[in-house]
Each structure stands twice: as structure tokens, then as C-alpha cells.
Coordinates of C-alpha atoms in Angstrom, one line a residue:
M29 CA 47.3 129.2 -139.5
L30 CA 45.7 127.0 -136.9
T31 CA 42.6 128.4 -135.7
L32 CA 42.6 128.8 -131.5
P33 CA 40.5 125.7 -131.2
T34 CA 43.3 123.7 -132.4
R35 CA 46.3 125.8 -130.8
R36 CA 44.3 125.0 -127.2
I37 CA 44.4 121.2 -128.0
I38 CA 47.6 121.4 -128.3
F39 CA 48.4 123.1 -125.8
W40 CA 47.0 120.6 -123.4
L41 CA 48.6 117.7 -125.3
K42 CA 52.0 119.1 -124.7
A43 CA 50.9 119.9 -121.1
T44 CA 49.8 116.3 -120.6
I45 CA 52.3 115.0 -121.9
V46 CA 54.9 116.8 -119.4
I47 CA 53.4 116.2 -116.9
T48 CA 52.7 112.0 -117.6
C49 CA 56.5 111.9 -118.4
L50 CA 57.1 114.1 -114.8
S51 CA 55.2 111.4 -113.1
F52 CA 57.0 108.5 -114.5
I53 CA 59.6 110.0 -113.5
F54 CA 59.0 111.1 -109.6
L55 CA 57.0 107.5 -110.1
F56 CA 60.7 105.6 -110.9
T57 CA 62.5 107.5 -108.5
H58 CA 60.5 107.1 -105.4
L59 CA 59.8 103.3 -106.1
V60 CA 61.2 101.6 -103.9
D61 CA 59.4 104.2 -100.8
I62 CA 56.4 104.0 -102.1
T63 CA 56.3 99.6 -102.6
E64 CA 58.2 98.8 -99.4
K65 CA 56.8 97.6 -96.5
R66 CA 57.7 100.1 -93.9
H67 CA 58.6 98.5 -90.6
Y68 CA 59.2 101.1 -87.6
R69 CA 61.8 100.6 -85.1
Y70 CA 60.4 101.6 -81.7
P71 CA 63.9 102.1 -80.0
A72 CA 65.4 98.9 -78.1
Q73 CA 64.9 98.8 -74.2
Y74 CA 67.2 100.1 -71.6
I75 CA 67.2 98.3 -68.4
P76 CA 70.3 98.5 -66.5
S77 CA 73.4 96.7 -65.8
Y78 CA 73.6 94.4 -63.2
H79 CA 74.4 96.2 -59.5
C80 CA 76.2 94.2 -57.2
P81 CA 75.8 94.3 -54.4
L82 CA 78.9 95.2 -51.9
P83 CA 78.5 95.7 -48.4
N84 CA 79.8 99.1 -47.7
K85 CA 82.9 98.2 -45.3
T86 CA 85.9 97.3 -46.9
V87 CA 86.2 93.8 -48.3
T88 CA 90.3 92.4 -48.2
I89 CA 89.9 89.9 -50.3
P90 CA 92.6 87.1 -50.1
K91 CA 95.3 86.0 -52.7
H92 CA 94.9 81.8 -53.1
H93 CA 97.7 80.2 -52.1
G94 CA 98.3 77.0 -53.0
F95 CA 98.2 74.7 -49.8
V96 CA 99.1 70.6 -49.0
R97 CA 97.3 68.5 -47.9
N98 CA 98.4 65.1 -45.9
K99 CA 99.7 62.9 -48.0
T100 CA 99.1 59.4 -47.8
N101 CA 100.6 55.8 -47.9
F102 CA 97.8 54.9 -50.9
P103 CA 96.7 56.4 -54.1
T104 CA 93.5 56.6 -55.5
D105 CA 91.6 56.6 -59.1
E106 CA 90.9 59.7 -60.1
K107 CA 87.1 59.1 -59.7
V108 CA 84.4 60.2 -57.6
L109 CA 81.9 57.3 -55.7
V110 CA 78.3 59.1 -55.3
F111 CA 75.5 57.8 -53.6
V112 CA 72.6 59.5 -54.6
E113 CA 69.3 58.4 -53.2
T114 CA 67.8 56.8 -56.2
L115 CA 68.5 57.0 -59.9
Y116 CA 65.9 59.4 -60.0
S117 CA 66.2 61.8 -57.0
K118 CA 66.4 65.9 -58.4
L119 CA 69.5 66.9 -56.8
G120 CA 71.4 63.8 -57.6
K121 CA 70.9 64.0 -60.9
Q122 CA 72.0 67.6 -60.6
I123 CA 75.3 66.4 -58.8
I124 CA 75.6 63.6 -61.5
N125 CA 75.2 66.7 -64.8
I126 CA 78.5 68.2 -62.5
L127 CA 80.7 66.0 -62.2
D128 CA 79.8 65.2 -66.5
A129 CA 80.0 68.9 -67.7
L130 CA 83.9 69.2 -65.2
K131 CA 84.9 65.5 -66.9
I132 CA 85.1 63.6 -64.1
P133 CA 84.6 60.1 -63.9
C134 CA 82.4 58.6 -61.6
K135 CA 80.7 55.7 -60.1
I136 CA 77.2 55.7 -58.9
E137 CA 75.3 53.8 -56.9
T138 CA 72.8 53.5 -53.5
L139 CA 73.4 53.5 -49.9
T140 CA 72.6 49.7 -49.3
K141 CA 73.4 46.8 -46.7
N142 CA 76.4 46.2 -49.3
L143 CA 79.2 49.0 -50.2
P144 CA 80.7 49.4 -53.5
L145 CA 84.3 47.5 -53.5
L146 CA 86.1 50.4 -52.4
T147 CA 90.0 49.2 -53.0
T148 CA 91.9 46.6 -55.2
A149 CA 95.4 45.4 -54.3
K150 CA 96.3 49.0 -52.1
R151 CA 96.0 51.3 -54.6
G152 CA 91.9 53.3 -53.2
R153 CA 88.7 53.2 -56.1
F154 CA 88.0 56.3 -55.2
S155 CA 89.7 59.9 -54.7
I156 CA 86.6 61.8 -53.2
I157 CA 82.8 60.4 -51.8
I158 CA 79.6 62.3 -52.2
I159 CA 76.9 61.2 -50.9
E160 CA 73.4 62.9 -51.6
N161 CA 71.7 62.5 -48.4
Y162 CA 73.7 63.5 -45.1
Y163 CA 71.0 61.6 -42.3
K164 CA 71.8 58.0 -44.4
Y165 CA 75.8 57.9 -44.0
L166 CA 74.7 58.2 -39.8
N167 CA 72.8 56.3 -39.9
L168 CA 74.9 53.7 -42.1
L169 CA 75.1 49.7 -40.4
T170 CA 77.7 49.2 -37.9
W171 CA 80.5 47.3 -40.1
N172 CA 79.3 49.5 -43.1
R173 CA 80.2 53.1 -41.4
Q174 CA 84.0 51.6 -39.9
L175 CA 84.3 49.7 -43.5
L176 CA 84.0 53.2 -45.0
D177 CA 85.3 55.9 -42.9
K178 CA 88.7 53.7 -42.7
Y179 CA 88.7 53.8 -46.6
C180 CA 88.7 57.6 -46.3
R181 CA 91.0 58.2 -43.3
E182 CA 93.1 55.6 -44.5
Y183 CA 93.7 56.8 -48.2
G184 CA 93.2 60.6 -47.3
V185 CA 89.3 60.5 -49.1
G186 CA 86.6 63.5 -48.6
I187 CA 83.3 63.0 -47.9
I188 CA 80.7 66.4 -49.8
S189 CA 77.1 65.5 -48.3
F190 CA 73.9 67.6 -48.1
I191 CA 71.5 67.7 -45.2
S192 CA 68.5 69.1 -45.6
N193 CA 64.9 69.0 -43.2
R194 CA 63.0 67.0 -41.5
P195 CA 59.1 66.1 -40.8
N196 CA 59.6 66.3 -37.3
S197 CA 63.0 67.3 -36.6
Y198 CA 64.2 69.6 -33.4
I199 CA 65.0 73.4 -35.1
N200 CA 68.6 72.5 -32.4
A201 CA 70.4 69.6 -32.6
K202 CA 74.1 67.6 -32.2
V203 CA 74.4 65.4 -35.5
K204 CA 75.1 62.8 -34.8
G205 CA 79.0 61.5 -33.0
S206 CA 80.5 64.6 -33.4
K207 CA 80.3 68.2 -31.7
L208 CA 78.7 70.0 -34.7
T209 CA 75.5 72.2 -34.0
I210 CA 72.7 73.0 -36.6
H211 CA 69.2 74.5 -37.0
T212 CA 66.6 73.0 -38.6
Q213 CA 63.3 75.5 -40.8
Q214 CA 66.2 78.4 -40.8
H215 CA 66.0 81.2 -42.7
A216 CA 68.7 82.9 -44.1
T217 CA 69.5 85.9 -44.7
N218 CA 73.0 88.3 -46.0
L219 CA 74.5 85.1 -48.1
R220 CA 77.7 85.4 -49.2
F221 CA 81.0 84.0 -49.7
S222 CA 83.7 84.1 -46.3
E223 CA 86.4 85.9 -47.0
R224 CA 88.9 83.3 -44.4
S225 CA 87.6 80.4 -46.2
R226 CA 90.0 77.6 -48.0
V227 CA 87.3 76.3 -50.2
N228 CA 86.6 79.4 -52.1
F229 CA 88.6 79.3 -55.1
I230 CA 85.8 80.5 -58.1
G231 CA 83.7 81.9 -55.4
K232 CA 84.3 85.3 -54.4
P233 CA 84.2 87.0 -51.0
G234 CA 82.7 90.7 -50.9
A235 CA 79.6 91.2 -52.2
V236 CA 76.2 90.1 -50.1
L237 CA 73.0 88.6 -51.3
Q238 CA 70.7 90.4 -49.1
A239 CA 67.5 87.6 -49.4
P240 CA 68.1 84.4 -52.0
E241 CA 65.5 83.0 -54.4
P242 CA 63.4 81.1 -53.9
D243 CA 63.3 82.9 -50.3
K244 CA 62.1 80.5 -48.0
D245 CA 62.5 78.8 -44.4
D246 CA 63.6 75.5 -45.4
W247 CA 67.9 75.9 -45.1
I248 CA 70.2 74.4 -42.2
L249 CA 72.4 76.4 -41.3
F250 CA 75.1 75.3 -38.9
D251 CA 77.6 77.3 -35.7
V252 CA 81.2 77.5 -36.6
T253 CA 83.2 76.6 -34.0
N254 CA 87.2 75.0 -33.4
G255 CA 88.1 72.5 -35.9
Y256 CA 84.4 73.9 -38.8
E257 CA 85.3 76.8 -40.8
G258 CA 82.3 78.0 -42.3
I259 CA 82.3 78.4 -46.7
V260 CA 79.1 80.6 -47.1
L261 CA 78.1 83.0 -44.7
V262 CA 74.6 84.3 -43.7
D263 CA 73.4 86.1 -41.6
D264 CA 69.8 84.7 -39.6
I265 CA 66.5 85.7 -38.5
F266 CA 68.7 87.4 -35.3
G267 CA 71.2 88.5 -37.2
Q268 CA 73.8 85.8 -36.0
E269 CA 76.2 84.9 -38.5
R270 CA 76.2 80.6 -39.2
A271 CA 77.1 78.6 -42.6
S272 CA 75.3 77.5 -44.7
V273 CA 78.4 75.7 -46.5
I274 CA 80.1 74.5 -43.7
L275 CA 83.9 72.8 -44.1
D276 CA 84.7 70.0 -40.8
D277 CA 88.8 69.8 -40.9
G278 CA 89.2 66.4 -39.6
S279 CA 90.4 67.1 -36.3
E280 CA 87.8 64.9 -34.6
D281 CA 88.3 62.1 -36.0
G282 CA 90.6 62.7 -39.5
I283 CA 87.9 62.1 -42.1
E284 CA 87.7 66.3 -43.8
R285 CA 83.6 67.0 -44.6
I286 CA 82.1 69.8 -46.5
L287 CA 77.9 69.6 -45.9
F288 CA 75.7 71.7 -47.0
G289 CA 72.5 73.1 -45.7
H290 CA 70.6 73.7 -48.5
N291 CA 70.1 72.0 -52.2
F292 CA 71.0 73.5 -55.6
T293 CA 68.3 75.6 -55.4
H294 CA 69.9 78.9 -55.0
W295 CA 73.0 79.1 -57.3
I296 CA 75.1 80.0 -54.9
N297 CA 75.6 76.5 -53.1
K298 CA 76.0 75.2 -56.6
L299 CA 79.1 77.5 -57.0
A300 CA 80.5 76.1 -53.7
F301 CA 79.9 72.4 -54.0
I302 CA 82.1 72.9 -57.5
D303 CA 84.5 74.2 -55.1
S304 CA 84.8 71.6 -52.9
L305 CA 85.3 69.3 -55.8
R306 CA 88.4 71.3 -56.0
F307 CA 89.5 71.7 -52.7
R308 CA 89.0 68.3 -52.1
Y309 CA 90.5 66.7 -55.4
M310 CA 94.0 68.7 -55.6
R311 CA 95.0 66.8 -58.2
E312 CA 95.3 68.7 -61.7
S313 CA 95.1 65.7 -64.0
L314 CA 91.5 66.0 -62.8
M315 CA 89.9 70.1 -61.5
Y316 CA 92.2 72.5 -63.7
D317 CA 92.7 75.4 -60.7
D318 CA 93.0 77.9 -63.5
L319 CA 90.8 80.9 -63.0
E320 CA 91.0 81.6 -66.7
R321 CA 87.5 81.0 -69.1
Y322 CA 88.0 81.8 -72.9
I323 CA 84.5 82.7 -74.1
Q324 CA 84.1 82.9 -78.0
I325 CA 80.2 84.7 -79.0
D326 CA 79.2 83.9 -82.5
I327 CA 76.8 85.5 -85.0
D328 CA 75.0 83.5 -87.4
D329 CA 72.4 84.3 -90.1
I330 CA 74.7 87.9 -90.1
F331 CA 72.4 89.7 -93.7
V332 CA 69.8 86.9 -93.2
G333 CA 66.4 87.3 -92.3
T334 CA 62.8 88.6 -92.4
S335 CA 62.1 92.4 -93.3
G336 CA 61.5 93.6 -89.3
T337 CA 64.0 90.9 -88.1
R338 CA 67.6 92.3 -88.4
M339 CA 69.3 95.0 -87.1
I340 CA 69.7 98.2 -88.6
K341 CA 72.4 100.9 -88.7
A342 CA 71.6 102.3 -84.5
D343 CA 72.3 99.0 -83.8
V344 CA 75.4 97.9 -85.8
D345 CA 76.6 101.1 -83.6
A346 CA 74.5 99.4 -80.5
L347 CA 77.3 96.1 -81.1
L348 CA 80.4 97.9 -81.5
Q349 CA 79.9 100.0 -78.7
S350 CA 79.1 96.4 -77.0
Q351 CA 81.9 94.5 -78.3
Y352 CA 84.4 97.7 -76.2
R353 CA 83.0 97.7 -73.4
L354 CA 83.5 93.9 -73.0
R355 CA 87.2 94.3 -73.5
R356 CA 87.1 95.9 -70.4
D357 CA 86.3 92.8 -68.6
I358 CA 87.2 90.3 -71.2
T359 CA 90.6 90.5 -72.8
N360 CA 90.9 91.5 -77.0
F361 CA 87.0 90.4 -76.8
T362 CA 85.5 89.7 -80.2
Y363 CA 82.3 89.7 -81.9
S364 CA 82.5 87.0 -84.5
L365 CA 79.6 87.6 -87.2
G366 CA 78.9 84.7 -89.0
F367 CA 77.7 86.1 -93.3
S368 CA 76.2 84.5 -96.0
G369 CA 76.7 87.1 -98.9
Y370 CA 73.2 85.9 -100.2
Y371 CA 71.3 87.7 -98.5
F372 CA 73.3 91.7 -98.2
R373 CA 70.4 94.1 -98.7
N374 CA 68.0 91.8 -98.8
G375 CA 65.5 94.0 -95.5
D376 CA 63.6 97.0 -96.0
S377 CA 65.8 100.8 -95.8
L378 CA 66.5 100.9 -92.7
E379 CA 68.1 97.3 -92.5
D380 CA 69.9 97.8 -96.4
E381 CA 71.9 100.8 -94.5
G382 CA 72.6 98.5 -91.4
D383 CA 73.9 96.0 -93.4
E384 CA 76.1 98.7 -94.8
R385 CA 77.1 99.7 -91.7
L386 CA 78.5 95.7 -90.6
I387 CA 80.3 96.6 -94.1
E388 CA 81.8 99.9 -93.1
N389 CA 82.7 98.7 -90.4
G390 CA 84.0 95.4 -91.0
K391 CA 87.8 95.4 -90.0
H392 CA 86.3 95.8 -85.6
F393 CA 84.7 92.3 -85.8
F394 CA 86.2 88.5 -86.5
W395 CA 84.0 86.8 -89.1
F396 CA 83.4 83.3 -90.3
P397 CA 81.5 82.0 -93.6
H398 CA 78.2 80.6 -93.2
M399 CA 77.6 79.1 -96.6
W400 CA 76.6 81.6 -99.1
K401 CA 72.1 81.4 -99.0
H402 CA 72.0 79.4 -95.6
N403 CA 73.2 76.3 -97.1
H404 CA 71.8 73.6 -95.6
A405 CA 75.4 70.8 -96.0
H406 CA 73.9 67.2 -95.9
E407 CA 71.4 68.6 -99.1
H408 CA 74.4 69.5 -101.4
N409 CA 76.9 67.1 -102.7
Q410 CA 80.5 68.5 -102.6
T411 CA 80.4 70.5 -106.2
Y412 CA 77.7 72.4 -105.2
L413 CA 79.1 73.1 -102.2
E414 CA 81.9 74.4 -103.5
A415 CA 80.6 76.9 -106.1
I416 CA 78.7 78.1 -103.0
M417 CA 81.3 78.7 -101.5
T418 CA 83.3 79.9 -103.6
Q419 CA 80.1 82.6 -104.1
N420 CA 80.0 83.3 -100.4
K421 CA 84.3 83.7 -100.3
L422 CA 83.6 86.5 -103.8
F423 CA 81.4 88.2 -101.3
A424 CA 84.0 88.2 -98.2
Q425 CA 86.1 89.5 -100.8
N426 CA 84.8 92.3 -102.8
M427 CA 83.3 93.8 -99.4
G428 CA 87.1 93.8 -98.5
L429 CA 86.4 91.3 -95.2
H430 CA 89.2 89.4 -94.1
V431 CA 88.0 86.5 -93.3
N432 CA 90.9 83.0 -93.2
S433 CA 91.0 82.3 -89.6
G434 CA 90.1 79.1 -90.3
Y435 CA 86.7 78.9 -88.4
A436 CA 83.9 78.6 -90.6
V437 CA 80.3 77.0 -88.5
S438 CA 77.6 75.2 -91.0
P439 CA 73.9 76.6 -90.4
Q440 CA 72.2 74.3 -88.3
H441 CA 75.6 72.7 -88.0
A442 CA 74.0 70.0 -90.8
G443 CA 77.2 68.3 -92.3
V444 CA 79.3 68.6 -89.2
Y445 CA 78.3 65.1 -87.4
P446 CA 77.0 62.9 -88.5
V447 CA 80.0 64.0 -90.6
H448 CA 79.3 64.6 -94.4
E449 CA 81.9 64.4 -96.4
A450 CA 81.9 66.7 -98.7
L451 CA 81.9 69.1 -96.5
Y452 CA 85.0 69.1 -94.6
N453 CA 86.1 68.4 -98.3
S454 CA 84.5 71.5 -99.6
W455 CA 85.6 73.7 -96.6
Q456 CA 89.1 72.5 -96.8
L457 CA 89.4 73.3 -100.6
I458 CA 87.8 76.6 -100.5
W459 CA 88.1 78.0 -97.3
N460 CA 91.3 76.2 -95.7
I461 CA 89.2 75.0 -92.2
T462 CA 90.4 74.1 -89.7
V463 CA 87.9 74.5 -86.8
T464 CA 84.2 74.2 -86.5
S465 CA 81.9 74.0 -83.9
T466 CA 78.2 72.4 -83.2
E467 CA 76.5 71.5 -80.2
E468 CA 74.9 68.6 -81.9
Y469 CA 77.4 66.2 -81.4
P470 CA 77.5 63.4 -79.5
H471 CA 74.2 64.6 -78.4
F472 CA 72.6 67.6 -78.0
R473 CA 71.7 67.7 -74.8
P474 CA 71.5 67.3 -72.0
A475 CA 74.4 70.2 -72.8
S476 CA 76.4 68.8 -70.1
A477 CA 78.1 65.8 -72.0
R478 CA 78.8 68.4 -74.6
R479 CA 81.9 66.7 -76.7
G480 CA 85.0 67.6 -79.0
F481 CA 86.3 66.0 -81.8
I482 CA 89.2 66.1 -84.6
Y483 CA 87.8 64.5 -88.0
R484 CA 89.9 65.3 -91.2
N485 CA 92.2 67.5 -89.9
I486 CA 89.2 69.8 -89.1
S487 CA 89.6 70.1 -85.0
V488 CA 85.2 70.4 -84.1
L489 CA 84.8 72.0 -80.6
P490 CA 81.4 71.9 -78.7
R491 CA 79.0 75.1 -79.1
Q492 CA 77.2 76.4 -77.0
T493 CA 73.6 78.0 -76.0
C494 CA 72.4 80.4 -74.3
G495 CA 68.4 80.8 -73.7
L496 CA 68.3 83.3 -76.9
Y497 CA 67.2 82.0 -80.8
T498 CA 66.0 83.4 -84.0
H499 CA 62.6 84.5 -82.6
T500 CA 63.4 85.7 -78.5
Q501 CA 63.9 89.5 -80.5
F502 CA 61.6 91.6 -77.0
F503 CA 61.3 91.3 -73.4
H504 CA 58.5 91.6 -73.4
S505 CA 57.6 88.2 -75.8
Y506 CA 60.6 86.5 -74.3
P507 CA 59.5 82.9 -73.7
D508 CA 58.2 82.3 -69.8
G509 CA 58.7 86.0 -69.7
F510 CA 61.5 88.3 -68.7
T511 CA 62.1 87.0 -65.5
K512 CA 63.7 83.7 -67.3
L513 CA 66.2 84.9 -69.5
L514 CA 67.5 86.6 -66.3
S515 CA 67.5 84.2 -63.8
S516 CA 69.0 82.4 -66.6
I517 CA 72.4 85.1 -66.7
E518 CA 72.2 85.3 -63.1
G519 CA 73.3 82.0 -61.0
G520 CA 71.4 80.4 -63.8
D521 CA 72.3 77.8 -67.1
L522 CA 74.0 80.6 -69.2
F523 CA 75.8 82.1 -65.7
F524 CA 76.6 77.8 -64.7
T525 CA 78.1 78.2 -68.3
I526 CA 81.0 80.1 -68.3
V527 CA 82.3 78.9 -64.7
I528 CA 82.3 74.8 -65.5
N529 CA 83.4 75.0 -69.1
P530 CA 87.4 77.0 -69.7
F531 CA 86.4 77.0 -73.2
S532 CA 83.1 78.3 -73.8
I533 CA 81.6 78.9 -77.9
F534 CA 78.3 80.4 -77.4
M535 CA 75.5 80.2 -80.4
T536 CA 73.6 83.1 -81.0
H537 CA 72.1 84.9 -84.3
Q538 CA 71.8 88.7 -85.6
Q539 CA 68.3 89.0 -84.6
N540 CA 69.4 88.3 -81.2
Y541 CA 71.1 92.1 -81.7
A542 CA 68.3 94.2 -83.3
N543 CA 65.0 95.4 -82.1
D544 CA 65.8 94.9 -77.9
R545 CA 69.3 93.6 -78.6
L546 CA 69.4 90.9 -75.6
G547 CA 72.5 89.1 -77.2
I548 CA 74.3 92.7 -75.7
F549 CA 71.6 93.0 -73.3
S550 CA 72.5 88.9 -71.8
F551 CA 76.6 88.8 -72.3
E552 CA 76.6 92.3 -70.6
R553 CA 75.1 91.6 -67.2
V554 CA 76.5 88.2 -67.2
V555 CA 80.3 89.5 -67.5
N556 CA 78.9 92.1 -65.2
F557 CA 77.7 89.5 -62.3
I558 CA 80.7 87.5 -63.3
K559 CA 82.7 89.6 -62.5
C560 CA 80.9 90.4 -58.9
W561 CA 80.6 87.0 -57.8
T562 CA 83.9 85.1 -58.6
N563 CA 87.0 85.6 -59.6
L564 CA 87.2 84.1 -63.0
H565 CA 89.3 86.0 -65.5
L566 CA 87.8 86.1 -69.1
R567 CA 89.9 86.1 -73.1
W568 CA 89.0 85.7 -76.2
V569 CA 91.6 83.9 -78.3
E570 CA 91.1 83.3 -82.4
P571 CA 89.1 80.0 -82.4
V572 CA 92.6 78.1 -84.2
L573 CA 94.4 79.1 -80.5
V574 CA 91.0 77.5 -79.3
A575 CA 90.7 74.4 -80.5
S576 CA 95.2 73.7 -80.1
A577 CA 94.0 74.0 -75.8
Y578 CA 90.9 72.4 -76.1
F579 CA 93.0 69.6 -77.2
T580 CA 95.8 69.8 -75.2
R581 CA 93.8 69.6 -72.3
Y582 CA 91.2 66.8 -73.8
A583 CA 93.0 65.4 -75.8
A584 CA 91.0 62.1 -75.4
E585 CA 88.6 64.0 -76.9
K586 CA 90.3 63.6 -80.5
T587 CA 88.7 60.5 -81.6
P588 CA 84.8 61.0 -82.7
V589 CA 83.1 58.2 -81.2
W590 CA 81.9 57.0 -85.1
S591 CA 78.4 57.9 -86.7
V592 CA 77.1 57.4 -89.9
S593 CA 75.9 60.0 -91.9
L594 CA 72.5 59.6 -92.8
H595 CA 73.7 61.1 -96.6
A596 CA 74.9 58.1 -96.7
L597 CA 72.7 55.8 -95.9

């Protein structure tokens, strides 16, 4: 029989063993919560959507009817002659970039003693003449002025030009050789597109911008009289309606001119310039008269990213709600998600729930492969690429993701251009890819020069940036401040990327839809801005259809500008 001390020792030993076992069970079941570094998520900052500044009065928006320009006996080549101040002037470069983005061929000259050859046999060499400084045109040598005007009259060629403030200039003055009155050093308010102008096509009358940004007394305003038509209307400091962009219908001397009283510092002038090009061309092969714009928003790096930067469940729900809102203004719009399956459930517990939420709602999105482990294609041979693509494909099948669209994007666009043969071969063998996109062809900058090409039966479409990258996750830390982002959206780079390009494929990353959700904010706001200020119709279709439409319109781009892959050197 055990003594009392022995029984007590055994009791405490048993109690210790039980407590130890319970502790191990507790630690095992809660190990993740104990070892995991929790990332507190602040609620996404809310910023109201863009408010369209419509006046209280009812505005009748005229329908766009075709109009017939007076035909001449002599045809002209589909080319623009641009006279710049210097080859390095800011406005001159902006004009050239717009023409380049619109894929309009042009010849750049400076106004000197000798004009370039304007005709060949019985054909004019230029369909339109753009002059950066209208004063230089007015003060041309008599012989050159007569020669240029004679060419414009005989070939039905119009002039687009810009008038700027000059030191010691008169406040009110008559333009040399015409009855047009200009007012220099003016303050412009209540900017709007004219309801009566034949020129406005993309620009939509109705909205009124109270003040330009920057708001300076550096505008030249025109009186609208017989023979002239206001394109962009403003009010001066006395409330008098004048024009900042005006059409001279040529009733005085037979030459149609569009004059700008300000440069492209303000976006409304830039939009009026694009409409002016369309108005003067009237050649479908140069400027298409359609108002449709195809938009695709790619979200790369789904499941990729360090903990704290990834989407959580609330972000996924917000993305789906954003898709529904965008469909009000973009026909059939669907976010395109590029996934790397290796990183699934590789974040903290909140982010893992976000990954699972994406899979749950997978049927609502458009999915495309973005490499198994976010691999850079040019670093691997075909055998390895086939293996990792197969892994990504098996992941998609196991998760019930429908990935059979024929579209893929290579991380950092590696191997697309310069081409890496193994990438194209593997894409076709594993995924049956027929379309991809890149921002690198033929060069990353300028963006206006990006083009497409077809290689190995895979259509490579130009891809666009939108000011959002993996590190842009919060409004308060956006590079150069929130106003920089806002200026891109409201009349800046993002806005004009959509206006100028009939087909826009945007690169974003899943980090842009977490935390403050800058991606959702940017695209919803720019769509609202477009709806307010333009007549554009926005659409989404699958990439295969975009590629078909793109190369139907730009057939000359099918053949690539060849380059040797660095991997092959």
C-alpha cells in the first residue's frame, strides 16, 4: 500500500501530464494565430465619385450628322505638315505626340525662308497644315504666304494654329488680314464645348468648368461674329461670352482655319485639338469617325505579394461591386485577373480568406495565366516553361477557374519582345494562347508610339500604364501627392489614353485593389469623367475579339520590327 506522500506525488505527476497534454493541444490548434504576424487593415479611404458640373439649365445635345466638305479637283496625300517653333518646343512636341498616338503620318518643319515642296505632279502632299505659332504665319514673307494660301485654297487644305500672348501686345486687336478680333491676357471662366459647333465630335456640350487649372490671365479670347464659329466657349471677367477656340469658315479668303487662344496646359484645348483634326481630315483611312472605345483592365499578380499588401475578403467584394458599377457605362465590362497559382493562400489569415473569396467568385471574372511562380520567361528553357505552365493549368482546373480564352500575360512582359521562342512555343502547347500584350514594343516610351505585332500566330497588343504600380496602395503616399493622381484622371494621361486609343489594355496589379483600392477609384472616376465630358461609348470584349478588331484597323502593324532576343545572344 502506497504511503500518503507517494500518492500525492503520483497525483501531481498525473496532473502535470494532463496539463502538459492540454497545453500541447492548445498550442497546436492555435499555432498559426500565435506565430502569425497580424497586419491591421485600416478601412479603405472613401473619396466621392466625380461630380459632373452640369448647369441648371437644360442643354440640348445635338446629334452628330455627317457634313460634306467642298471637294477639289486635286487629291492630297494622307499626311500632315507641322510647322513648329523649334524642334524642341514644348507645344510642338505635344502636337507631334498626339499625331503619333493617332497614327497619323506627319512631316515636321520650321517656318524659314524656304517652304517644303507642297505638291507632286497634280497631287498635294499634305491634307492639313498645323502651325505652332500663328504670328509667324501672319508675318511670312509675301511670296511664301501667297504660296501657302494658294495651296490651301486649291487643295481644300485647312490650317490649325495657336496664338499666344506676347510682351507689350495690345489687349484688344484685329488679326492681320481678317476681321477677327482677339483679346489678349484674359482670365477665362465657365469653359464649355459649344452646342452649335460642327467641330465638336468627341467633346460633349453640356458640362461647364468654372475655372481652368492653372487659373491664370494668359488666355487669348476671340469675338464670335459672322464667318466664325466658337468651338470652346468661355466667359471673360465681365461675363461676356467669347471663344477660346474658334473656327474661321473661310468665307473671307477661302481658307478654313481653326485657331486656339491657349496651349495644351488645359485638357479641354487638347480634346478640341483632336476634334479639330477629325473635322479637317474627313478621310476615314486617317481618322475614324466612330466613338467606340474598347477598354480592358488587367489585374496582374493575383495571389502574389508580401503580406500586408494583398487583397482581403472585403477587397474582393468591393472589386465585384465595382465591376457591376462599371457595367453601367462600359458594356459587358469584366475585370481580367492574371493569376500565379503557387502563391495561393500565401498571406496572413485575412489575405488567405481573400484568396478563397476570389476563387468563390471566380465565375464572375475573366481569368488569364500569369505564370505559376511569377517566373520571368526569358530566364528558362522550353522544358521548364512547359512544366510550370502545366502546374498553373492544373491549379486552375482544381479550383474550377475557366481559363480557355487564349489570352496570357508574361510577368514583366519578359520574352514577349524581344521574343523568347520557348515562351511562344510553350504558350501554344500548354494554353493554346493566341493573344498577349506588352508595353515594351517597340519601346516603353513614349507611350504614344506603342504598337502591336503578330508572331507565331500570337497577336501582341499594345498595353498601357495608368499611373498605378505595385507600390501605389494608399492615397496619402501616392508619388508626388494625390493631386498628381487626380490630374491624370481628370483630363490627364489616363483620360487621354482612353480618348486617343480605340483599344486600351491597362496594366494594374492586385495591390492596387487592396488597402485604399486605388485601382477601383481611378477607373470608376475616369469613366465618370469621360461620361461627363465626351460622347464616347465604352465597351469590353474578350481579348481575342480585340486583337481581331485591332489588326483589321491597323493591318500594317502585323509584321514586327524585328529584334534578336537577348537570351539568344
